[in-house]
Short mmCIF file of N, CA and C in Angstrom, two decimals:
data_model
loop_
_atom_site.label_atom_id
_atom_site.label_comp_id
_atom_site.label_asym_id
_atom_site.label_seq_id
_atom_site.Cartn_x
_atom_site.Cartn_y
_atom_site.Cartn_z
N UNK A 1 0.48 -0.99 0.17
CA UNK A 1 0.09 0.23 0.23
C UNK A 1 0.98 1.18 0.39
N UNK A 2 1.92 1.15 0.87
CA UNK A 2 2.64 2.37 0.78
C UNK A 2 3.56 2.77 -0.62
N UNK A 3 3.49 1.43 -1.23
CA UNK A 3 4.55 1.54 -2.71
C UNK A 3 3.68 2.11 -3.71
N UNK A 4 2.15 1.80 -3.37
CA UNK A 4 0.99 2.27 -4.36
C UNK A 4 1.03 4.10 -4.45
N UNK A 5 1.10 4.04 -2.75
CA UNK A 5 0.62 5.80 -2.34
C UNK A 5 2.07 6.71 -3.07
N UNK A 6 3.04 5.95 -3.07
CA UNK A 6 4.72 6.67 -3.31
C UNK A 6 4.26 6.75 -5.21
N UNK A 7 4.04 5.55 -5.56
CA UNK A 7 4.11 5.55 -7.18
C UNK A 7 3.08 6.39 -7.88
N UNK A 8 2.02 6.72 -7.01
CA UNK A 8 0.97 7.54 -7.33
C UNK A 8 1.19 8.78 -7.11
N UNK A 9 2.15 9.41 -6.19
CA UNK A 9 2.60 11.02 -5.84
C UNK A 9 3.42 10.88 -7.23
N UNK A 10 4.47 10.28 -7.10
CA UNK A 10 5.72 10.31 -8.39
C UNK A 10 4.74 10.08 -9.54
N UNK A 11 3.65 9.36 -10.10
CA UNK A 11 3.16 9.95 -11.26
C UNK A 11 2.39 11.15 -11.26
N UNK A 12 1.93 11.65 -10.17
CA UNK A 12 0.94 13.16 -10.21
C UNK A 12 2.18 13.84 -10.73
N UNK A 13 3.54 14.08 -9.74
CA UNK A 13 4.23 15.20 -9.76
C UNK A 13 4.90 14.83 -11.49
N UNK A 14 5.10 13.67 -12.17
CA UNK A 14 6.08 13.69 -13.12
C UNK A 14 4.95 14.41 -14.59
N UNK A 15 3.70 13.80 -14.16
CA UNK A 15 2.52 14.50 -15.18
C UNK A 15 2.70 16.13 -14.87
N UNK A 16 2.56 16.34 -13.70
CA UNK A 16 2.70 18.14 -13.57
C UNK A 16 3.98 18.78 -14.22
N UNK A 17 4.74 18.09 -14.03
CA UNK A 17 6.11 18.56 -14.64
C UNK A 17 6.22 18.58 -15.96
N UNK A 18 5.60 17.64 -16.49
CA UNK A 18 5.59 17.55 -17.82
C UNK A 18 4.52 18.10 -18.40
N UNK A 19 3.44 18.63 -17.91
CA UNK A 19 2.39 19.50 -18.31
C UNK A 19 2.90 20.56 -18.21
N UNK A 20 3.61 21.51 -17.34
CA UNK A 20 4.07 22.57 -17.34
C UNK A 20 5.27 23.00 -18.42
N UNK A 21 6.01 21.90 -18.38
CA UNK A 21 7.24 21.90 -19.48
C UNK A 21 6.72 22.21 -21.26
N UNK A 22 5.21 21.25 -21.09
CA UNK A 22 4.72 21.23 -22.39
C UNK A 22 3.74 22.34 -22.92
N UNK A 23 3.62 23.38 -21.85
CA UNK A 23 3.02 24.49 -22.17
C UNK A 23 3.68 25.64 -22.83
N UNK A 24 3.23 25.85 -24.38
CA UNK A 24 3.59 26.89 -25.18
C UNK A 24 3.15 28.18 -24.74
N UNK A 25 3.66 29.32 -24.74
CA UNK A 25 2.78 30.36 -24.69
C UNK A 25 2.61 30.86 -26.49
N UNK A 26 1.50 31.73 -26.89
CA UNK A 26 1.21 32.41 -27.95
C UNK A 26 2.23 33.27 -27.99
N UNK A 27 2.66 33.77 -29.23
CA UNK A 27 3.59 34.99 -29.38
C UNK A 27 2.67 35.69 -29.38
N UNK A 28 1.20 35.94 -30.48
CA UNK A 28 0.49 36.83 -30.43
C UNK A 28 -0.85 36.25 -30.61
N UNK A 29 -1.82 37.09 -30.05
CA UNK A 29 -2.98 36.49 -30.04
C UNK A 29 -4.43 37.16 -30.78
N UNK A 30 -5.28 36.70 -31.29
CA UNK A 30 -6.28 36.78 -32.13
C UNK A 30 -7.40 37.95 -31.65
N UNK A 31 -6.61 38.65 -30.40
CA UNK A 31 -7.84 39.58 -29.94
C UNK A 31 -7.09 40.59 -29.34
N UNK A 32 -7.15 41.75 -28.79
CA UNK A 32 -6.35 42.94 -28.84
C UNK A 32 -6.97 42.92 -26.97
N UNK A 33 -5.99 42.97 -26.29
CA UNK A 33 -6.36 43.56 -24.99
C UNK A 33 -5.98 44.74 -24.87
N UNK A 34 -6.97 45.27 -23.78
CA UNK A 34 -6.55 47.02 -23.30
C UNK A 34 -5.85 47.00 -22.41
N UNK A 35 -6.29 46.69 -21.15
CA UNK A 35 -5.34 46.51 -19.58
C UNK A 35 -6.19 45.20 -18.92
N UNK A 36 -5.13 44.49 -18.03
CA UNK A 36 -5.27 43.56 -16.94
C UNK A 36 -4.79 43.85 -15.93
N UNK A 37 -5.62 44.04 -14.59
CA UNK A 37 -5.44 44.63 -13.33
C UNK A 37 -6.31 43.68 -12.13
N UNK A 38 -5.50 43.84 -11.06
CA UNK A 38 -5.93 43.08 -10.11
C UNK A 38 -6.40 44.16 -9.02
N UNK A 39 -7.53 44.07 -8.30
CA UNK A 39 -8.48 44.77 -7.38
C UNK A 39 -8.74 43.94 -6.27
N UNK A 40 -7.99 44.41 -4.95
CA UNK A 40 -8.45 43.69 -3.87
C UNK A 40 -9.81 44.44 -2.96
N UNK A 41 -10.32 43.84 -2.24
CA UNK A 41 -11.71 44.75 -1.91
C UNK A 41 -11.91 43.72 -0.44
N UNK A 42 -12.73 44.86 0.34
CA UNK A 42 -12.70 44.49 1.54
C UNK A 42 -13.95 44.93 1.64
N UNK A 43 -14.95 43.83 2.27
CA UNK A 43 -16.54 44.04 2.38
C UNK A 43 -16.92 45.45 3.05
N UNK A 44 -16.30 45.80 4.14
CA UNK A 44 -16.19 47.41 5.28
C UNK A 44 -16.81 46.57 6.43
N UNK A 45 -17.46 45.14 6.67
CA UNK A 45 -18.07 45.35 7.91
C UNK A 45 -17.38 43.94 8.57
N UNK A 46 -17.64 43.63 9.81
CA UNK A 46 -16.91 42.86 10.54
C UNK A 46 -17.41 41.46 9.83
N UNK A 47 -16.79 40.46 10.10
CA UNK A 47 -17.08 39.12 9.12
C UNK A 47 -17.66 39.36 8.09
N UNK A 48 -17.21 40.33 7.11
CA UNK A 48 -18.21 40.54 5.79
C UNK A 48 -17.31 39.88 4.88
N UNK A 49 -16.28 39.33 5.04
CA UNK A 49 -15.13 38.96 3.78
C UNK A 49 -14.49 39.81 3.36
N UNK A 50 -13.64 39.41 2.53
CA UNK A 50 -12.69 39.98 1.55
C UNK A 50 -12.22 39.15 0.17
N UNK A 51 -11.40 39.98 -0.65
CA UNK A 51 -11.23 38.95 -1.48
C UNK A 51 -10.30 39.62 -2.67
N UNK A 52 -10.07 39.12 -3.99
CA UNK A 52 -9.39 39.59 -5.15
C UNK A 52 -10.21 39.82 -6.24
N UNK A 53 -10.41 40.44 -6.91
CA UNK A 53 -10.71 40.41 -8.59
C UNK A 53 -9.62 41.10 -9.43
N UNK A 54 -10.05 40.14 -10.72
CA UNK A 54 -8.89 40.44 -11.71
C UNK A 54 -9.76 40.47 -12.85
N UNK A 55 -9.57 42.13 -13.69
CA UNK A 55 -10.04 42.29 -14.60
C UNK A 55 -9.34 42.31 -16.10
N UNK A 56 -9.68 41.82 -17.39
CA UNK A 56 -9.59 41.79 -18.33
C UNK A 56 -10.28 42.58 -19.50
N UNK A 57 -9.89 43.96 -19.62
CA UNK A 57 -10.50 44.80 -20.63
C UNK A 57 -10.12 44.13 -22.19
N UNK A 58 -10.74 44.51 -23.04
CA UNK A 58 -10.37 44.18 -24.17
C UNK A 58 -11.02 45.20 -24.97
N UNK A 59 -9.82 45.56 -26.17
CA UNK A 59 -10.34 46.56 -26.83
C UNK A 59 -11.36 46.68 -28.04
N UNK A 60 -11.61 45.20 -28.41
CA UNK A 60 -12.48 44.40 -29.40
C UNK A 60 -13.14 43.86 -28.92
N UNK A 61 -14.20 43.20 -29.80
CA UNK A 61 -15.15 41.86 -29.21
C UNK A 61 -14.11 40.86 -29.77
N UNK A 62 -14.48 39.71 -28.80
CA UNK A 62 -13.63 38.36 -29.30
C UNK A 62 -14.53 37.81 -30.87
N UNK A 63 -13.46 37.53 -31.60
CA UNK A 63 -13.99 36.58 -32.62
C UNK A 63 -14.63 35.53 -32.29
N UNK A 64 -15.96 35.43 -32.69
CA UNK A 64 -16.11 33.88 -32.51
C UNK A 64 -15.95 32.37 -32.23
N UNK A 65 -14.86 32.33 -32.80
CA UNK A 65 -14.19 30.86 -32.57
C UNK A 65 -13.46 31.36 -31.47
N UNK A 66 -13.30 31.97 -30.61
CA UNK A 66 -12.69 32.30 -29.49
C UNK A 66 -13.32 32.35 -28.17
N UNK A 67 -12.70 32.12 -27.05
CA UNK A 67 -13.68 32.16 -26.08
C UNK A 67 -12.40 32.40 -24.69
N UNK A 68 -12.53 33.69 -23.75
CA UNK A 68 -11.49 33.54 -22.82
C UNK A 68 -12.24 32.67 -21.38
N UNK A 69 -10.97 31.56 -21.43
CA UNK A 69 -11.31 30.62 -20.31
C UNK A 69 -10.52 30.63 -18.69
N UNK A 70 -9.89 31.02 -18.40
CA UNK A 70 -9.12 31.39 -17.34
C UNK A 70 -8.01 32.40 -17.22
N UNK A 71 -7.55 32.55 -16.04
CA UNK A 71 -6.45 33.44 -15.98
C UNK A 71 -5.60 33.23 -14.74
N UNK A 72 -4.34 32.75 -14.70
CA UNK A 72 -3.19 32.81 -13.75
C UNK A 72 -2.40 33.98 -13.38
N UNK A 73 -2.17 34.37 -12.12
CA UNK A 73 -1.33 35.13 -11.24
C UNK A 73 -0.95 34.73 -10.17
N UNK A 74 0.21 35.06 -9.82
CA UNK A 74 1.00 35.03 -8.36
C UNK A 74 0.48 32.99 -8.52
N UNK A 75 0.10 32.88 -7.40
CA UNK A 75 -0.04 31.46 -7.57
C UNK A 75 -1.72 31.12 -7.30
N UNK A 76 -2.52 31.95 -8.35
CA UNK A 76 -3.74 31.98 -8.14
C UNK A 76 -4.64 31.54 -9.85
N UNK A 77 -5.55 30.69 -9.84
CA UNK A 77 -6.16 30.53 -11.06
C UNK A 77 -7.62 30.77 -11.07
N UNK A 78 -7.74 31.65 -11.71
CA UNK A 78 -9.15 32.13 -11.71
C UNK A 78 -10.17 31.69 -13.26
N UNK A 79 -11.32 31.48 -13.13
CA UNK A 79 -12.00 31.27 -14.38
C UNK A 79 -12.77 32.68 -14.50
N UNK A 80 -12.51 33.12 -15.62
CA UNK A 80 -12.97 34.36 -16.43
C UNK A 80 -14.27 34.17 -17.01
N UNK A 81 -15.10 35.28 -16.39
CA UNK A 81 -16.23 35.59 -16.71
C UNK A 81 -16.97 36.77 -17.33
N UNK A 82 -17.47 36.96 -18.64
CA UNK A 82 -17.75 38.09 -19.35
C UNK A 82 -18.78 38.85 -18.37
N UNK A 83 -18.44 40.32 -18.24
CA UNK A 83 -19.54 41.01 -17.68
C UNK A 83 -20.67 41.36 -18.49
N UNK A 84 -21.93 41.07 -17.80
CA UNK A 84 -23.28 41.13 -18.47
C UNK A 84 -23.52 42.19 -19.20
N UNK A 85 -22.91 43.71 -18.66
CA UNK A 85 -23.22 44.88 -19.05
C UNK A 85 -22.49 45.35 -19.99
N UNK A 86 -21.06 44.70 -20.01
CA UNK A 86 -20.20 45.20 -20.74
C UNK A 86 -19.36 44.05 -21.75
N UNK A 87 -19.65 43.85 -22.51
CA UNK A 87 -18.91 42.61 -23.35
C UNK A 87 -17.59 42.69 -23.75
N UNK A 88 -16.74 43.87 -23.53
CA UNK A 88 -15.52 43.82 -23.44
C UNK A 88 -14.95 43.44 -21.92
N UNK A 89 -15.47 43.25 -21.33
CA UNK A 89 -14.86 43.09 -19.99
C UNK A 89 -15.17 41.72 -18.80
N UNK A 90 -13.84 41.03 -18.76
CA UNK A 90 -14.15 40.04 -18.60
C UNK A 90 -13.50 39.91 -16.87
N UNK A 91 -13.93 39.31 -16.05
CA UNK A 91 -13.49 38.99 -14.60
C UNK A 91 -13.54 37.79 -13.84
N UNK A 92 -12.18 37.72 -13.01
CA UNK A 92 -12.23 36.45 -12.42
C UNK A 92 -12.39 36.95 -10.80
N UNK A 93 -12.71 36.53 -9.48
CA UNK A 93 -13.17 36.71 -8.56
C UNK A 93 -12.78 35.29 -7.44
N UNK A 94 -11.67 36.03 -6.61
CA UNK A 94 -11.45 35.17 -5.38
C UNK A 94 -11.58 35.76 -4.42
N UNK A 95 -12.73 34.85 -3.19
CA UNK A 95 -13.11 35.26 -2.19
C UNK A 95 -12.38 34.60 -0.95
N UNK A 96 -11.94 35.73 0.10
CA UNK A 96 -11.19 34.86 1.39
C UNK A 96 -12.38 34.54 2.36
N UNK A 97 -12.93 33.57 2.40
CA UNK A 97 -13.76 33.28 3.33
C UNK A 97 -13.23 32.88 4.65
N UNK A 98 -12.08 33.06 4.92
CA UNK A 98 -11.63 32.72 6.01
C UNK A 98 -11.84 33.70 7.38
N UNK A 99 -12.45 34.96 7.52
CA UNK A 99 -12.88 35.77 8.04
C UNK A 99 -14.47 35.91 8.26
N UNK A 100 -14.91 34.93 7.47
CA UNK A 100 -16.49 34.79 7.78
C UNK A 100 -16.98 33.89 8.59
N UNK A 101 -18.31 33.92 9.08
CA UNK A 101 -18.93 33.25 9.90
C UNK A 101 -19.25 31.59 8.98
N UNK A 102 -19.53 32.19 7.78
CA UNK A 102 -20.15 30.59 6.97
C UNK A 102 -19.07 30.35 6.41
N UNK A 103 -17.67 30.82 6.93
CA UNK A 103 -16.66 29.82 5.79
C UNK A 103 -16.63 28.33 6.37
N UNK A 104 -16.66 27.53 4.84
CA UNK A 104 -16.54 26.28 5.15
C UNK A 104 -15.54 25.72 5.93
N UNK A 105 -15.94 24.74 6.79
CA UNK A 105 -14.78 24.17 7.74
C UNK A 105 -14.09 22.99 7.18
N UNK A 106 -13.29 22.75 6.88
CA UNK A 106 -12.48 21.56 6.49
C UNK A 106 -11.14 21.11 7.16
N UNK A 107 -10.97 20.05 7.46
CA UNK A 107 -10.01 19.36 8.06
C UNK A 107 -9.49 18.17 7.06
N UNK A 108 -8.43 17.84 7.12
CA UNK A 108 -7.45 16.74 7.04
C UNK A 108 -7.07 16.02 8.14
N UNK A 109 -7.75 14.61 8.66
CA UNK A 109 -7.38 14.01 9.89
C UNK A 109 -6.14 13.22 9.30
N UNK A 110 -4.89 13.14 9.78
CA UNK A 110 -3.91 12.33 9.39
C UNK A 110 -3.65 11.82 10.70
N UNK A 111 -3.00 10.78 10.41
CA UNK A 111 -2.50 9.92 11.73
C UNK A 111 -1.11 10.40 12.62
N UNK A 112 -1.16 10.24 13.77
CA UNK A 112 -0.42 11.25 14.64
C UNK A 112 1.14 10.97 14.35
N UNK A 113 1.31 9.80 13.79
CA UNK A 113 2.88 9.53 13.22
C UNK A 113 3.20 9.69 12.02
N UNK A 114 2.01 10.32 11.12
CA UNK A 114 2.76 10.98 9.97
C UNK A 114 2.32 12.54 9.75
N UNK A 115 3.42 13.17 9.46
CA UNK A 115 3.27 14.64 9.27
C UNK A 115 3.96 15.13 8.00
N UNK A 116 3.01 14.52 6.98
CA UNK A 116 3.14 15.13 5.47
C UNK A 116 2.20 16.55 4.93
N UNK A 117 3.13 17.26 4.49
CA UNK A 117 2.69 18.57 4.21
C UNK A 117 2.10 18.45 2.64
N UNK A 118 1.05 18.73 2.30
CA UNK A 118 0.58 18.88 1.02
C UNK A 118 0.89 19.81 0.54
N UNK A 119 1.79 20.44 -0.86
CA UNK A 119 2.26 21.30 -1.42
C UNK A 119 1.52 20.98 -2.91
N UNK A 120 0.53 22.29 -3.36
CA UNK A 120 0.23 22.49 -4.41
C UNK A 120 0.99 23.17 -5.13
N UNK A 121 1.83 22.88 -6.39
CA UNK A 121 2.29 23.96 -7.18
C UNK A 121 1.85 24.76 -8.11
N UNK A 122 1.76 25.60 -8.30
CA UNK A 122 1.50 26.51 -9.63
C UNK A 122 1.45 26.31 -10.82
N UNK A 123 0.52 26.03 -11.55
CA UNK A 123 0.66 25.70 -13.38
C UNK A 123 1.70 26.64 -13.55
N UNK A 124 2.07 28.05 -13.64
CA UNK A 124 3.15 28.66 -14.40
C UNK A 124 3.75 29.18 -13.15
N UNK A 125 5.24 29.32 -13.16
CA UNK A 125 6.10 30.48 -12.04
C UNK A 125 6.02 31.72 -12.64
N UNK A 126 5.57 32.93 -12.07
CA UNK A 126 5.28 34.44 -12.33
C UNK A 126 5.40 35.05 -11.62
N UNK A 127 6.31 36.04 -12.30
CA UNK A 127 6.52 37.42 -11.68
C UNK A 127 5.33 38.12 -10.77
N UNK A 128 5.69 38.95 -10.14
CA UNK A 128 4.44 40.08 -9.68
C UNK A 128 3.73 40.65 -10.83
N UNK A 129 4.51 41.06 -11.57
CA UNK A 129 3.60 41.92 -12.91
C UNK A 129 3.25 40.78 -13.99
N UNK A 130 3.15 39.83 -13.96
CA UNK A 130 2.92 38.42 -15.12
C UNK A 130 1.63 37.91 -14.86
N UNK A 131 1.02 37.64 -15.82
CA UNK A 131 -0.27 36.72 -15.87
C UNK A 131 -0.22 36.36 -17.02
N UNK A 132 -0.84 34.94 -16.83
CA UNK A 132 -1.05 34.02 -18.16
C UNK A 132 -2.68 34.05 -18.39
N UNK A 133 -3.15 34.43 -19.72
CA UNK A 133 -4.50 33.86 -19.98
C UNK A 133 -4.71 33.07 -20.88
N UNK A 134 -5.60 32.07 -20.06
CA UNK A 134 -6.03 30.96 -20.79
C UNK A 134 -7.22 31.15 -21.89
N UNK A 135 -7.22 30.58 -23.22
CA UNK A 135 -8.52 30.89 -24.20
C UNK A 135 -8.44 29.83 -24.79
N UNK A 136 -9.81 29.32 -25.33
CA UNK A 136 -9.96 28.65 -26.16
C UNK A 136 -10.66 28.99 -27.48
N UNK A 137 -9.47 28.11 -28.74
CA UNK A 137 -9.85 28.77 -30.14
C UNK A 137 -10.05 27.13 -30.75
N UNK A 138 -11.30 27.36 -31.50
CA UNK A 138 -11.48 25.89 -32.26
C UNK A 138 -11.17 25.05 -31.13
N UNK A 139 -11.69 25.03 -29.83
CA UNK A 139 -11.82 23.76 -29.03
C UNK A 139 -10.30 23.35 -28.41
N UNK A 140 -9.54 24.18 -28.63
CA UNK A 140 -7.88 23.71 -28.13
C UNK A 140 -7.65 25.03 -27.62
N UNK A 141 -7.03 24.74 -26.10
CA UNK A 141 -6.68 25.80 -24.93
C UNK A 141 -4.88 26.13 -25.41
N UNK A 142 -5.50 27.55 -25.46
CA UNK A 142 -3.71 28.48 -25.84
C UNK A 142 -3.59 29.39 -24.61
N UNK A 143 -2.57 29.60 -24.31
CA UNK A 143 -2.31 30.27 -23.14
C UNK A 143 -1.01 31.36 -24.00
N UNK A 144 -1.57 32.83 -23.33
CA UNK A 144 -0.72 33.89 -23.59
C UNK A 144 -0.30 34.71 -22.19
N UNK A 145 1.09 35.12 -22.50
CA UNK A 145 1.65 35.43 -21.26
C UNK A 145 1.59 37.20 -21.32
N UNK A 146 1.33 37.64 -20.47
CA UNK A 146 1.33 39.09 -20.07
C UNK A 146 2.09 39.41 -19.22
N UNK A 147 2.94 40.39 -19.70
CA UNK A 147 3.81 41.52 -18.45
C UNK A 147 3.47 42.75 -17.79
N UNK A 148 2.27 42.84 -18.11
CA UNK A 148 1.64 44.29 -17.57
C UNK A 148 0.75 44.36 -16.81
N UNK A 149 0.55 43.09 -15.85
CA UNK A 149 -0.36 43.37 -14.66
C UNK A 149 -0.05 44.23 -13.57
N UNK A 150 -1.23 45.06 -13.47
CA UNK A 150 -0.57 45.73 -12.36
C UNK A 150 -2.01 45.50 -11.31
N UNK A 151 -1.96 46.41 -10.12
CA UNK A 151 -2.46 46.45 -9.12
C UNK A 151 -3.22 47.86 -9.00
N UNK A 152 -5.02 47.89 -8.93
CA UNK A 152 -5.26 49.30 -9.01
C UNK A 152 -5.62 49.28 -7.49
N UNK A 153 -5.97 50.50 -6.81
CA UNK A 153 -6.26 51.14 -5.47
C UNK A 153 -7.77 50.24 -5.22
N UNK A 154 -7.83 49.83 -3.85
CA UNK A 154 -9.06 49.31 -3.43
C UNK A 154 -10.10 50.65 -3.40
N UNK A 155 -11.26 50.39 -3.97
CA UNK A 155 -12.21 51.06 -4.08
C UNK A 155 -12.80 51.52 -2.46
N UNK A 156 -13.03 52.91 -2.46
CA UNK A 156 -13.40 53.05 -0.87
C UNK A 156 -15.15 52.93 -0.82
N UNK A 157 -15.37 51.99 -0.06
CA UNK A 157 -16.95 51.20 0.24
C UNK A 157 -17.06 52.68 1.67
N UNK A 158 -17.90 53.09 1.67
CA UNK A 158 -18.35 53.50 3.24
C UNK A 158 -19.15 52.52 4.10
N UNK A 159 -18.86 52.67 5.28
CA UNK A 159 -19.73 51.76 6.28
C UNK A 159 -21.02 52.30 6.57
N UNK A 160 -22.17 51.75 6.30
CA UNK A 160 -23.24 52.75 5.99
C UNK A 160 -24.24 51.92 7.43
N UNK A 161 -25.14 52.54 8.16
CA UNK A 161 -25.50 51.99 9.03
C UNK A 161 -26.90 51.41 8.43
N UNK A 162 -27.43 50.37 8.94
CA UNK A 162 -28.29 49.50 8.13
C UNK A 162 -29.66 50.11 8.30
N UNK A 163 -30.83 50.69 7.26
CA UNK A 163 -31.62 51.31 7.40
C UNK A 163 -32.76 50.38 8.40
N UNK A 164 -33.04 50.86 9.24
CA UNK A 164 -34.05 50.06 10.01
C UNK A 164 -35.63 50.73 10.00
N UNK A 165 -36.29 50.11 9.99
CA UNK A 165 -38.00 50.63 9.94
C UNK A 165 -38.40 50.06 10.89
#
């Protein structure tokens, strides 16, 4: 059983290294990107939560054969969703539920004699100002690396008292 676990762990490691090594970045993409930026947010109320939004703004509409899939930055991978009000804006959202009351409680129960640490390696090794956009073109996933990622200031959200009637 121990050798099976070791074999499985080794297989996953080799597959992930091979997968990362085989990822080729497109030199040019068939759509034009205006800007890509990250914006951190905080709800402003105790136990309200916080998170990170990443925005991809396009200059022109996407061709019909292309769809934006996901974005990688830092150690994050987020699904990109098109804004319903602005077809040129795509957004990925990561919510930090660690400060909320409704945060899911999850625990991994390990035997006392085992002290294994589970480490998840990011798909791409990226610098602070880099991101990778995954897009589907004719059913095939392609990747494009940008080196112009920046962080916008957190918007000020005033804390208002609830309207009690």
